[in-house]
Amino acid sequence: MSKEADEGVCTICPYCGVGCGLKLKEGEEQGEVRLQPWFDAPVNEGALCIKGGASTEVVNHEERLMEPLVREDGEFREATWEEALERVTSEMSRIREEYGGNSMGFFGSSKCTNEENYVLQKLARRYGTNNVDNCTRMCHASTVAALRESLGAGAMTNSMQDLMEEADVYWIHGANPAEQHPIAHSKYFRQAALEDTFVVQVDPHVNKTSRDADLHLQVKPGTDIPLLNIVLKTILDNGWVDEDFVEERTEGFEHLVETLEDFDVEEAADICGVPLEDIERAAEVYATAENAAIFTGMGMSQHACGTDNVQNEINLALVTGNLGRPGTGVNPLRGQNNVQGTCDVGAMYNTLPGYVPVDDDEGRAAVEEVWGFEVPTVPGLSNVEITQAAGEQVHGLYVMGENPVISEPNGNEVLELLDEMEFIVVQDIFMSDTAELADVVLPATSWAERGGTVTNTDRRVQRMRAATRVPGNARHDLDILSDVGTRLFGEGFDFDAGDPEEVFEELRQVTPIYRGITYDRLGLEGVHWPCYDEEDEGDPFLYEESFDTPSGLGGIRGVTHQPPREVEDETYPFVLTTARLEEHYNTGTMSTRSPTLIRRTPENFVDINPVDADRLGVEDEAYVKLVSRRGDVVVKASVNENVKPGVLWSTPHFSESPINRLTNDALDPVAKIPEYKASAARVEVD
Ligand code: SF4
């Protein structure tokens, strides 16, 4: 055993985007790993939240997939790798011959490394399609779209360190870092708040972040634009605009002024359900601070107007000059340990690695030169669109580490659509609801068994390292993809990706923001992108001199209220909104198998206000049926004042009560993110 392994192997927590470091030490038994604190870890200095602390519980879990499975006469049976991969590649070849390259869809995953997502998207392009996407589409696609359009990069503008040290105000909008990014909250944000950073939180739900906040604006779901327009109008009317910054570094200010010219703040406050004076106070606190930082989460992004929601946060930062220096900016908080990187390396239907649009001839040619083949020139379908095209344009699906049956909105329709696929292959570590529908299931390795890089929420690229042996006949995602590509494309085309470092060496050639990063340079600290050459230290905050837009200016654009696509009526009188729990993760394939995490919250629930519960006769902890236009789900009621009357709040983690059977699949027209955060629903009591 190496000295490093003897002392524990340094790697990264597999859960949220904070990217906490931890050490793993291999135990006596096959696959057994023990957690040890990594006191020098750059982000968390040894601290872990409940999920990180329980992260090893799923590595050696008895339900891990160990052998390839193929479906025969409707049932799964074990197969050799040879048989399983032959089935995968012969079906993929048949589908391409019969229907063309655009007849397959490929789902990458933010649970996988940069290298794995990079090779998956390359496989899709070589197959002949840009129908490749990842779960970021479901969480922050609109944030990325707005930030890229108006500032230049679809990423956190600042770093956690400078935000802790320099910000005087945190504006946390649609995010709940105390529960969803607990170590960032306890180590950075809460610390700063204790040292007199003023915290405003905007969220329809009372949670641990709002309990710590100086001011909680409990907005009605889907009314964030009118709320921020009150803030902006208050700033304009009181002369709190940073005129020099607006003059020198922005464009579009006049459009915002025109948009708000006849804006009625009292009417808007009624729409949001928040007292006008509270919003005006928040506006003053933010606008008059020396440095004010915005944190944005899925409460903003997961709307059919998600791109405009985030644009209004950008408007707020630009008109007050809160960009381009420490302690400021617009900062998306990412929910998985590689949400940022999955997009950076091109697992997207419209962009190649480094965010090169697939229809940009010059940029695409540069990538093609490295890859040695031509890339399709037309943007493909996003993940929800791939599902919606099942049986029509799309006939086969390649899923790496995702679980769309539980994660996509309008889940009953997703089930019906996936049934239309002629062939589905799933690579995963556990049998998921999606894997249950597959024709072939390929057992992959977990986070503790493989190496690679992940990019955390503040653009820090970090290395994960293998700490234990591969269980059973499982294989690394990279090796599976290499094998599939080699079989599909023949001996004449070398698709063998190599090991993670070899993949990274190729990846950085086509991803300029990663170009200066090497495995050696990453060491134990990681490097923040952009890092354009090997002398470049990486940037902890962006836009000091100019924005990365064509004009170099930050884009202001006024936006107006767009009610959710589905609003309450007599039949569906509630607005149902969803969010995550501290102790669970995504569709629960890992967290619900963790004894520690499932003990803390064993099943789904819905928060309902006591006024509504009394009226409907709902008892606390009784089971109720939630019904939307798309289906129904039975779930335990939690009667409390965490939501206002008329609002229901539940979680997406549990396949036994899959709340996404109810959510709306209306898409933001720019970013194609679904409207998870506001669906009309009713409550039925037996
Ligand atoms: Fe893991 Fe996030 Fe918790 Fe850190 S805060 S231990 S990265 S889940």
XYZ file of C-alpha atoms in Angstrom, residues 41 95 133 205 235 258 267 370-371 409 423 501 527 558 582 626 640 669:
18
model
C -8.820 20.426 2.436
C -30.967 2.558 -34.916
C -27.473 16.895 -22.455
C -40.493 28.476 2.267
C -33.121 52.052 -6.410
C -38.349 52.348 -19.801
C -49.698 46.262 -7.222
C -8.356 17.704 -32.287
C -11.038 15.012 -32.534
C -41.309 16.764 -14.784
C -33.562 0.631 -26.933
C -5.385 12.126 -17.020
C -7.341 25.655 -9.606
C -35.582 45.136 -18.271
C -30.319 18.702 3.583
C -51.813 15.604 -4.180
C -46.849 23.923 9.659
C -37.893 29.225 -24.174
